[in-house]
Amino acid sequence: MTLNEILVGRRSCRRFTAEVPSREVIETLIAEALTAPSSKNTRSTRYVVVTDPAKLEIMSRMRDYGSALLSGAPVAIVVCGDAQASDLWEVNCSISATILQLAVEEHGLGSCWVHVKDRPHLKDDPSAGSAEEWLSENLPIIPAGWRPLCVVAVGYPEVPAKPHAPKDDSDKVLWVE
Ligand SMILES: Cc1cc2nc3c(=O)[nH]c(=O)nc-3n(C[C@H](O)[C@H](O)[C@H](O)COP(=O)(O)O)c2cc1C
């Protein structure tokens, strides 16, 4: 699979088969994500790999929208940043999560980014606190000092991804010559 094929063919996957990717595959994915560039080479991104179905079910309830898919995912990788290691830990996490999602494709797996940082637990009730607070209270698995940016759900796609139709994106690019 070429990088172009991965980039053009990748879609978010929200429904997975029951097959659990092997630990070896997950370790390879993490090793590949760990190659991500980072500000000042601080390598501030950390990963929490969750495979326990009961914990995935709890995690799926961290938000009342957009996180339910986690209960049907065989693996969830919480992409965290060590805020002490870099003031740009969120940017570093974003790059790491993106590279993780691209690596996933090469292994025949699918993934979906589920955002955590600055997302409310309940979208219409800010008093219910943030998804991050809800997670730390209801599923205290993230080590102190690590801040979650997002969760990347990973598994074998139930149906093959249908690539986006080609678009005219010419208005998104400005050439200065
Ligand atoms: C920063 C970011 C946050 C996202 N948050 C969620 C989310 O919370 N839940 C979800 O189901 N998908 C989420 N997604 C996936 C997007 O909805 C998806 O990438 C977008 O609709 C484009 O579809 P595609 O990935 O199939 O190309 C997120 C993606 C990004 C990059």
XYZ file of N, CA and C and ligand atoms in Angstrom:
562
model
N 0.850 -1.198 0.000
C 0.000 0.000 0.000
C 0.886 1.249 0.000
N 0.673 2.119 -0.984
C 1.488 3.337 -1.012
C 0.893 4.367 -0.047
N 1.693 5.364 0.288
C 1.186 6.420 1.175
C -0.001 7.124 0.517
N 0.079 7.323 -0.812
C -1.033 7.970 -1.502
C -2.316 7.145 -1.360
N -2.185 5.824 -1.506
C -3.374 4.961 -1.365
C -3.952 5.071 0.044
N -3.073 5.155 1.035
C -3.534 5.280 2.420
C -4.253 6.617 2.610
N -3.660 7.681 2.093
C -4.233 9.021 2.294
C -5.577 9.167 1.584
N -5.641 8.664 0.361
C -6.865 8.823 -0.427
C -7.972 7.872 0.066
N -7.569 6.699 0.540
C -8.565 5.686 0.908
C -9.023 5.731 2.358
N -8.315 6.427 3.223
C -8.656 6.408 4.646
C -10.009 7.049 4.926
N -10.802 6.383 5.719
C -12.047 6.955 6.247
C -12.132 6.621 7.730
N -12.878 7.399 8.468
C -13.119 7.040 9.862
C -13.954 5.771 9.903
N -13.598 4.878 10.809
C -14.328 3.615 10.970
C -14.973 3.620 12.346
N -16.286 3.416 12.378
C -17.000 3.454 13.662
C -17.653 2.132 14.012
N -17.540 1.150 13.122
C -18.092 -0.192 13.409
C -17.027 -1.228 13.097
N -16.776 -2.069 14.088
C -15.668 -3.016 13.989
C -16.166 -4.456 14.149
N -15.390 -5.410 13.586
C -15.696 -6.816 13.832
C -15.249 -7.148 15.260
N -15.607 -8.360 15.711
C -15.256 -8.763 17.085
C -13.784 -9.147 17.211
N -13.097 -9.299 16.072
C -11.682 -9.724 16.120
C -10.824 -8.671 16.831
N -10.071 -9.130 17.799
C -9.202 -8.211 18.548
C -7.814 -8.220 17.909
N -7.316 -7.072 17.472
C -5.961 -7.035 16.904
C -4.954 -7.562 17.920
N -3.944 -8.263 17.424
C -2.969 -8.863 18.344
C -2.165 -7.775 19.052
N -1.612 -8.155 20.174
C -0.766 -7.220 20.927
C 0.432 -6.787 20.070
N 0.936 -7.753 19.267
C 2.085 -7.447 18.403
C 1.723 -6.324 17.409
N 0.537 -6.413 16.820
C 0.108 -5.373 15.866
C -0.024 -4.027 16.584
N -0.638 -4.041 17.764
C -0.820 -2.772 18.498
C 0.542 -2.185 18.870
N 1.466 -3.061 19.280
C 2.804 -2.556 19.626
C 3.483 -1.931 18.403
N 3.280 -2.540 17.226
C 3.859 -1.983 15.992
C 3.249 -0.623 15.689
N 1.925 -0.511 15.832
C 1.247 0.771 15.582
C 1.795 1.866 16.490
N 1.972 1.517 17.761
C 2.468 2.519 18.723
C 3.910 2.895 18.369
N 4.705 1.889 18.002
C 6.098 2.180 17.622
C 6.120 3.115 16.418
N 5.203 2.905 15.483
C 5.151 3.772 14.301
C 4.694 5.187 14.689
N 3.703 5.276 15.578
C 3.236 6.601 16.019
C 4.343 7.338 16.772
N 5.172 6.580 17.470
C 6.270 7.195 18.236
C 7.352 7.812 17.349
N 7.266 7.575 16.028
C 8.215 8.232 15.118
C 7.786 9.670 14.816
N 6.618 10.080 15.315
C 6.058 11.396 14.962
C 7.024 12.529 15.309
N 7.062 13.538 14.461
C 7.841 14.719 14.836
C 7.190 15.417 16.032
N 7.991 16.145 16.794
C 7.440 16.882 17.943
C 8.250 18.158 18.138
N 7.600 19.135 18.725
C 8.275 20.415 18.982
C 9.555 20.183 19.784
N 10.645 20.721 19.288
C 11.964 20.607 19.935
C 12.337 19.158 20.249
N 11.756 18.227 19.509
C 11.970 16.792 19.727
C 11.684 16.380 21.178
N 10.643 17.019 21.754
C 10.303 16.717 23.157
C 9.624 15.364 23.305
N 9.040 14.841 22.220
C 8.396 13.525 22.233
C 7.459 13.400 23.448
N 6.564 14.397 23.567
C 5.735 14.503 24.770
C 4.494 13.617 24.756
N 4.247 12.925 23.641
C 3.014 12.118 23.551
C 3.163 10.789 24.290
N 2.096 10.430 24.987
C 2.034 9.171 25.734
C 0.790 8.404 25.276
N 0.770 7.088 25.468
C -0.341 6.262 24.970
C -0.855 5.347 26.087
N -2.166 5.283 26.224
C -2.774 4.319 27.143
C -3.622 3.389 26.287
N -3.269 2.114 26.259
C -3.966 1.139 25.403
C -4.999 0.385 26.243
N -6.251 0.471 25.832
C -7.340 -0.151 26.599
C -7.984 -1.241 25.746
N -8.033 -2.467 26.284
C -8.675 -3.576 25.559
C -9.778 -4.237 26.395
N -9.897 -3.860 27.647
C -10.906 -4.456 28.529
C -12.292 -3.938 28.114
N -13.197 -4.847 27.629
C -14.512 -4.391 27.147
C -15.289 -3.589 28.183
N -15.162 -3.940 29.461
C -15.907 -3.202 30.494
C -15.400 -1.759 30.577
N -14.097 -1.588 30.447
C -13.525 -0.228 30.503
C -13.861 0.559 29.215
N -13.898 -0.143 28.095
C -14.273 0.520 26.836
C -15.716 1.017 26.908
N -16.551 0.232 27.575
C -17.965 0.622 27.699
C -18.077 1.884 28.557
N -17.306 1.931 29.640
C -17.333 3.140 30.491
C -16.817 4.335 29.674
N -15.721 4.114 28.960
C -15.128 5.201 28.169
C -16.120 5.743 27.134
N -16.953 4.871 26.598
C -17.910 5.282 25.559
C -18.923 6.287 26.094
N -19.042 6.363 27.430
C -20.025 7.276 28.033
C -19.404 8.600 28.473
N -18.157 8.848 28.078
C -17.505 10.089 28.543
C -18.172 11.337 27.952
N -18.842 11.177 26.794
C -19.582 12.280 26.175
C -20.948 11.759 25.755
N -21.946 12.644 25.703
C -23.273 12.171 25.275
C -23.438 12.235 23.765
N -22.356 12.494 23.049
C -22.397 12.452 21.579
C -20.982 12.165 21.092
N -20.875 11.362 20.051
C -19.575 11.175 19.399
C -18.617 10.198 20.056
N -18.982 9.607 21.200
C -18.050 8.658 21.824
C -18.649 7.261 21.990
N -19.932 7.089 21.643
C -20.606 5.797 21.849
C -19.920 4.659 21.103
N -19.292 4.970 19.969
C -18.654 3.929 19.154
C -17.583 3.161 19.919
N -17.058 3.776 20.992
C -15.975 3.119 21.735
C -16.432 1.812 22.379
N -17.730 1.674 22.663
C -18.192 0.438 23.307
C -18.135 -0.746 22.344
N -18.081 -0.474 21.039
C -17.996 -1.561 20.058
C -16.604 -1.724 19.480
N -15.647 -0.994 20.024
C -14.273 -1.083 19.504
C -13.477 -2.095 20.324
N -12.658 -2.923 19.661
C -11.855 -3.878 20.430
C -10.676 -3.234 21.155
N -10.210 -2.111 20.637
C -9.060 -1.429 21.247
C -9.315 0.081 21.207
N -8.948 0.748 22.277
C -8.969 2.217 22.288
C -7.604 2.680 22.778
N -7.008 3.575 22.009
C -5.697 4.103 22.401
C -5.899 5.568 22.800
N -5.721 5.838 24.087
C -5.875 7.210 24.570
C -4.558 7.927 24.282
N -4.644 8.962 23.457
C -3.442 9.711 23.081
C -3.324 10.889 24.050
N -2.278 10.835 24.852
C -2.103 11.805 25.936
C -0.819 12.589 25.726
N -0.739 13.732 26.399
C 0.491 14.511 26.350
C 0.991 14.784 27.757
N 2.302 14.786 27.892
C 2.915 15.196 29.152
C 3.135 16.706 29.062
N 2.262 17.459 29.746
C 2.297 18.922 29.646
C 3.600 19.491 30.199
N 4.260 18.742 31.081
C 5.555 19.203 31.611
C 6.651 19.071 30.557
N 6.448 18.134 29.630
C 7.493 17.851 28.638
C 7.493 18.865 27.495
N 6.307 19.435 27.192
C 6.245 20.395 26.082
C 5.049 21.319 26.248
N 5.279 22.631 25.976
C 4.153 23.571 25.988
C 3.268 23.354 24.761
N 3.771 22.624 23.783
C 2.979 22.318 22.580
C 2.512 20.856 22.583
N 2.237 20.343 23.785
C 1.868 18.926 23.884
C 0.610 18.591 23.079
N -0.333 19.550 22.990
C -1.567 19.262 22.233
C -1.271 19.115 20.739
N -0.413 19.992 20.241
C -0.036 19.909 18.827
C 0.707 18.599 18.582
N 1.632 18.296 19.487
C 2.374 17.031 19.342
C 1.422 15.830 19.337
N 0.432 15.868 20.246
C -0.559 14.772 20.310
C -1.331 14.644 19.002
N -1.695 15.798 18.412
C -2.472 15.768 17.169
C -1.681 15.082 16.053
N -0.405 15.432 15.988
C 0.433 14.814 14.949
C 0.563 13.313 15.224
N 0.780 12.964 16.483
C 0.924 11.538 16.846
C -0.338 10.756 16.505
N -1.503 11.336 16.846
C -2.768 10.628 16.594
C -2.997 10.456 15.096
N -2.619 11.466 14.327
C -2.793 11.379 12.872
C -1.891 10.299 12.290
N -0.654 10.276 12.746
C 0.267 9.243 12.235
C -0.220 7.855 12.667
N -0.734 7.773 13.892
C -1.301 6.500 14.353
C -2.433 6.062 13.422
N -3.317 6.996 13.059
C -4.440 6.640 12.181
C -3.962 6.187 10.799
N -2.899 6.791 10.310
C -2.378 6.383 9.001
C -1.702 5.010 9.101
N -0.982 4.780 10.196
C -0.329 3.473 10.399
C -1.377 2.365 10.466
N -2.493 2.670 11.130
C -3.605 1.719 11.258
C -4.027 1.190 9.883
N -4.122 2.103 8.914
C -4.597 1.735 7.575
C -3.685 0.698 6.932
N -2.372 0.896 7.107
C -1.426 -0.007 6.448
C -1.552 -1.435 6.958
N -2.059 -1.580 8.192
C -2.196 -2.909 8.784
C -3.578 -3.506 8.529
N -4.355 -2.867 7.629
C -5.678 -3.409 7.296
C -6.718 -3.168 8.362
N -6.400 -2.272 9.283
C -7.332 -1.943 10.361
C -8.048 -0.630 10.032
N -9.027 -0.277 10.847
C -9.696 1.004 10.715
C -9.656 1.723 12.057
N -9.905 3.024 12.019
C -9.842 3.786 13.276
C -10.784 4.975 13.229
N -11.068 5.497 14.411
C -11.808 6.761 14.511
C -11.264 7.574 15.683
N -11.066 8.832 15.433
C -10.625 9.791 16.464
C -11.845 10.187 17.283
N -11.776 10.075 18.589
C -12.844 10.547 19.481
C -12.219 11.617 20.373
N -12.707 12.837 20.236
C -12.024 13.926 20.927
C -12.378 13.993 22.409
N -11.409 14.373 23.212
C -11.603 14.485 24.662
C -11.386 15.928 25.109
N -10.252 16.492 24.753
C -9.855 17.789 25.323
C -10.855 18.894 24.957
N -11.288 19.618 25.975
C -12.199 20.766 25.826
C -13.583 20.387 25.298
N -13.900 19.103 25.357
C -15.252 18.682 24.985
C -16.063 18.489 26.276
N -17.353 18.945 26.282
C -18.166 18.750 27.489
C -18.631 17.301 27.625
N -18.910 16.890 28.862
C -19.491 15.552 29.067
C -20.897 15.513 28.450
N -21.682 16.570 28.719
C -23.028 16.677 28.130
C -23.068 17.938 27.264
N -23.414 17.794 26.006
C -23.264 18.945 25.103
C -24.182 20.115 25.439
N -25.330 19.846 26.085
C -26.251 20.943 26.393
C -26.236 21.342 27.870
N -25.239 20.836 28.620
C -25.204 21.145 30.050
C -23.753 21.309 30.509
N -23.214 22.522 30.332
C -21.817 22.757 30.706
C -21.550 22.487 32.182
N -22.601 22.551 33.033
C -22.388 22.336 34.468
C -21.994 20.884 34.763
N -22.195 19.994 33.783
C -21.832 18.570 33.990
C -20.330 18.345 33.851
N -19.590 19.405 33.549
C -18.127 19.270 33.466
C -17.656 18.753 32.119
N -16.348 18.530 32.051
C -15.743 18.143 30.776
C -15.641 16.616 30.659
N -15.446 16.179 29.421
C -15.221 14.743 29.179
C -13.958 14.280 29.906
N -12.953 15.147 29.942
C -11.701 14.780 30.616
C -11.933 14.571 32.119
N -12.716 15.480 32.732
C -13.012 15.326 34.172
C -13.823 14.058 34.409
N -14.807 13.823 33.524
C -15.662 12.644 33.686
C -14.820 11.368 33.621
N -13.878 11.358 32.664
C -13.001 10.181 32.523
C -12.160 9.968 33.773
N -11.580 11.048 34.280
C -10.683 10.865 35.429
C -11.451 10.413 36.668
N -12.756 10.789 36.741
C -13.558 10.346 37.891
C -14.082 8.924 37.709
N -14.491 8.593 36.508
C -15.171 7.316 36.273
C -14.273 6.212 35.750
N -13.120 6.596 35.194
C -12.187 5.597 34.663
C -10.752 6.105 34.896
N -10.331 6.039 36.151
C -9.034 6.640 36.488
C -7.858 5.759 36.056
N -7.611 5.741 34.759
C -6.534 4.890 34.219
C -5.377 5.720 33.669
N -5.564 7.027 33.580
C -4.521 7.858 32.963
C -3.567 8.349 34.062
N -2.272 8.063 33.902
C -1.310 8.444 34.943
C -1.302 9.954 35.200
N -0.993 10.332 36.434
C -0.916 11.751 36.802
C 0.079 12.459 35.890
N -0.294 13.651 35.460
C 0.601 14.433 34.607
C 0.380 14.207 33.122
N -0.357 13.170 32.768
C -0.687 12.932 31.355
C -2.065 13.528 31.085
N -2.182 14.326 29.995
C -3.464 14.933 29.640
C -3.988 14.292 28.347
N -5.219 13.770 28.362
C -5.738 13.161 27.134
C -6.184 14.203 26.111
N -5.735 14.040 24.870
C -6.235 14.886 23.782
C -7.408 14.198 23.103
N -7.230 12.906 22.840
C -8.268 12.162 22.121
C -8.073 10.673 22.374
N -9.076 9.920 21.966
C -8.985 8.464 21.980
C -9.060 8.021 20.521
N -8.177 7.123 20.107
C -8.269 6.557 18.760
C -8.786 5.122 18.904
N -10.024 4.908 18.434
C -10.609 3.561 18.429
C -9.983 2.791 17.270
N -9.610 1.539 17.533
C -8.923 0.732 16.510
C -9.534 -0.671 16.450
N -9.714 -1.159 15.232
C -10.191 -2.533 15.067
C -10.293 -2.863 13.588
N -10.771 -4.080 13.314
C -10.976 -4.475 11.912
C -12.341 -3.961 11.459
N -12.384 -3.234 10.331
C -13.659 -2.630 9.889
C -14.716 -3.681 9.577
N -15.954 -3.387 9.993
C -17.072 -4.285 9.682
C -17.340 -4.285 8.184
N -17.254 -3.118 7.580
C -17.388 -3.011 6.111
C -16.203 -2.195 5.581
N -15.758 -2.496 4.358
C -14.617 -1.745 3.832
C -14.948 -0.255 3.701
N -13.943 0.564 3.927
C -14.143 2.018 3.856
C -14.400 2.441 2.421
N -15.346 3.369 2.245
C -15.616 3.927 0.918
C -14.905 5.276 0.839
N -13.920 5.409 -0.056
C -13.171 6.672 -0.093
C -14.090 7.848 -0.382
N -13.686 9.028 0.067
C -14.427 10.245 -0.265
C -14.451 10.418 -1.781
N -15.545 10.968 -2.291
C -15.593 11.310 -3.718
C -14.595 12.443 -3.965
N -13.976 12.459 -5.146
C -13.038 13.549 -5.440
C -13.741 14.904 -5.333
N -13.041 15.882 -4.783
C -13.644 17.207 -4.595
C -12.798 18.257 -5.296
N -13.435 19.383 -5.596
C -12.684 20.533 -6.099
C -12.266 21.362 -4.878
N -11.010 21.220 -4.492
C -10.506 21.938 -3.320
C -9.642 23.124 -3.721
N -9.808 23.574 -4.944
C -8.911 24.632 -5.431
C -9.036 25.915 -4.594
N -10.211 26.145 -3.962
C -10.376 27.368 -3.152
C -9.650 27.253 -1.809
N -9.070 26.097 -1.521
C -8.369 25.913 -0.244
C -6.872 26.150 -0.366
N -6.448 26.470 -1.576
C -5.007 26.637 -1.820
C -4.761 27.980 -2.486
N -3.824 28.722 -1.923
C -3.413 29.988 -2.544
C -1.967 29.859 -2.974
N -1.729 30.044 -4.266
C -0.353 30.022 -4.787
C 0.152 31.457 -4.863
N 1.282 31.699 -4.319
C 1.926 33.010 -4.430
C 3.199 32.815 -5.234
N 3.183 33.295 -6.481
C 4.329 33.017 -7.374
C 4.981 34.315 -7.820
C -9.939 16.731 15.818
C -10.923 15.661 15.456
C -11.937 15.339 16.335
C -12.842 14.328 16.022
N -13.758 13.956 16.969
C -14.601 12.933 16.700
C -15.478 12.445 17.698
O -15.462 12.892 18.844
N -16.315 11.433 17.374
C -16.335 10.874 16.124
O -17.121 9.951 15.891
N -15.490 11.304 15.152
C -14.621 12.306 15.412
N -13.713 12.704 14.468
C -13.736 12.098 13.114
C -14.317 13.094 12.092
O -15.708 13.188 12.273
C -13.951 12.608 10.675
O -12.554 12.573 10.514
C -14.554 13.531 9.620
O -15.962 13.483 9.628
C -14.073 13.181 8.210
O -14.410 11.844 7.896
P -13.285 10.786 7.493
O -12.349 10.624 8.677
O -14.028 9.520 7.169
O -12.534 11.337 6.310
C -12.773 13.676 14.766
C -11.739 13.992 13.878
C -10.816 14.950 14.227
C -9.662 15.222 13.290
